[in-house]
Amino acid sequence: MNQLKSIKLYNIYYLAVMLGYTLMMFCGWMRPGVFASVLMLGVAAELFFRKQIRISGTVDYLVVMYLVYNLLSVIWLTRNGLPVSVFAEEFSNSILPVVFYMVGKTIGDELGTYYRWFLVAVLYLCLIGLVLYIWAPQFYLDFLMNGHISKADASTMRVRMCSLVGSTSLGAIACYGMLVSVYDVVKSRKNTIVGIVLLFVNFFFAMMSNQRAAMVVAFMVILYMNWLIFFSFKAVKVKYFFVEIGVLIAGLIGLCIVDLDAVVKIYRRLVSLPEAVGQRSEQWVVAMDTLYNVWIGNGLGANGHKALAYEGAHVIADGGLVKLICEEGVIGFSIFLFILFLVCKAAGKRLKEYYVEIGIIAVALLLSIGSNILSFQLTTPIFWFAVGRCATAIAEKKSEREVSV
């Protein structure tokens, strides 16, 4: 009973949300977005009562400024003819998760616990998705028809693995899971084999999502983690790097023998990425040309999917960074970039402590070139958690200066 009382809501947030998505398959009244918003408000209340909300330092004030700026953007959003409901839905998806910035900043010794719970949630999402992908029951196909697939049959569903949340979110979550999997490997040199196995398990699910951006980023994460583990931090002997290369080559040869079409399919998806960016750039140019005000932007939600039904709206379906520029303007986007610059600059000097968080931020930004990852309620909290964690590097540097003086 005491162990249950010690479990904090922000640690089990992701697992609770995944269970909410599971319930949605069977209960029409379940709204995972509303459920996640309530949980985030609960996290905010938990932080408040535990006295973990502490505003001090430049980055904290910039985050508050960013939050207030987006709140105020409802003024010019509505003046441009869009309803408050568009703002409210976008706020719950992309700005309310900023609460996890403070979780990351105050997590302290619970970091390992947070990541382990997060990994449990990721593996639950991926494994249940794999079971449903193979089984393909009709109730699951009908569930995916609500925005994820165009036809409720197994062949259409198996074009890409969606699990419970859609292939875009699944691909992003799997890439985050790759980074979190090796936290213990470098931090304490424990669970090395388990960590590396989970790294490649999450890599497999990123491939199964069949999302081009997620697939490319997953390969980049593999390179990043190999460089850190074997060469930069020397957490594992270099000889095992060559063992890994041998296993990967053998696995690729085996896959070519068993299912060459799958290899060709992955290759074609990867090499088509530049073409996809070219196609999206036309949409981005149109959106930039129709800005109401270049300095303050169109207002939060003005270029999101929720504005699709309203006249005059220019929805950016794929391109989260361009969407941010259009909605927040030069002022809001500059605040956002300055926050990331400050935290990544400080954390980069302590890479061994913050390599996971820097990786999460980089993955989110890379994926946001071609998809709206920072507007997805499922994928945004872990991003802001990583920003908050990196912000602690600034406080630590300041403390060291005071001690040295």
GROMACS .gro file of C-alpha atoms in nm, residues 29 51 53 55 62 76 109 124 128 140 147 210 227 233 274 281 343 350:
model
   18
   29TRP     CA    1  -1.757   0.758  -2.475
   51LYS     CA    2   0.612   2.254  -0.415
   53ILE     CA    3   0.694   2.457  -0.933
   55ILE     CA    4   1.045   2.981  -1.135
   62LEU     CA    5   1.128   3.243  -2.104
   76TRP     CA    6  -0.572   3.771  -3.271
  109ASP     CA    7   1.686   1.123  -0.842
  124TYR     CA    8   0.295  -0.171  -2.414
  128ILE     CA    9  -0.023  -0.449  -2.832
  140TYR     CA   10  -0.962  -0.308  -3.450
  147GLY     CA   11  -0.883   0.868  -3.902
  210ASN     CA   12   0.649   0.291  -4.219
  227TRP     CA   13   2.905   0.662  -3.115
  233PHE     CA   14   3.172   0.729  -2.330
  274PRO     CA   15   1.364   1.429  -5.028
  281SER     CA   16   0.735   2.276  -4.932
  343VAL     CA   17   1.927   2.453  -2.266
  350ARG     CA   18   2.760   1.778  -2.000
   0.00000   0.00000   0.00000
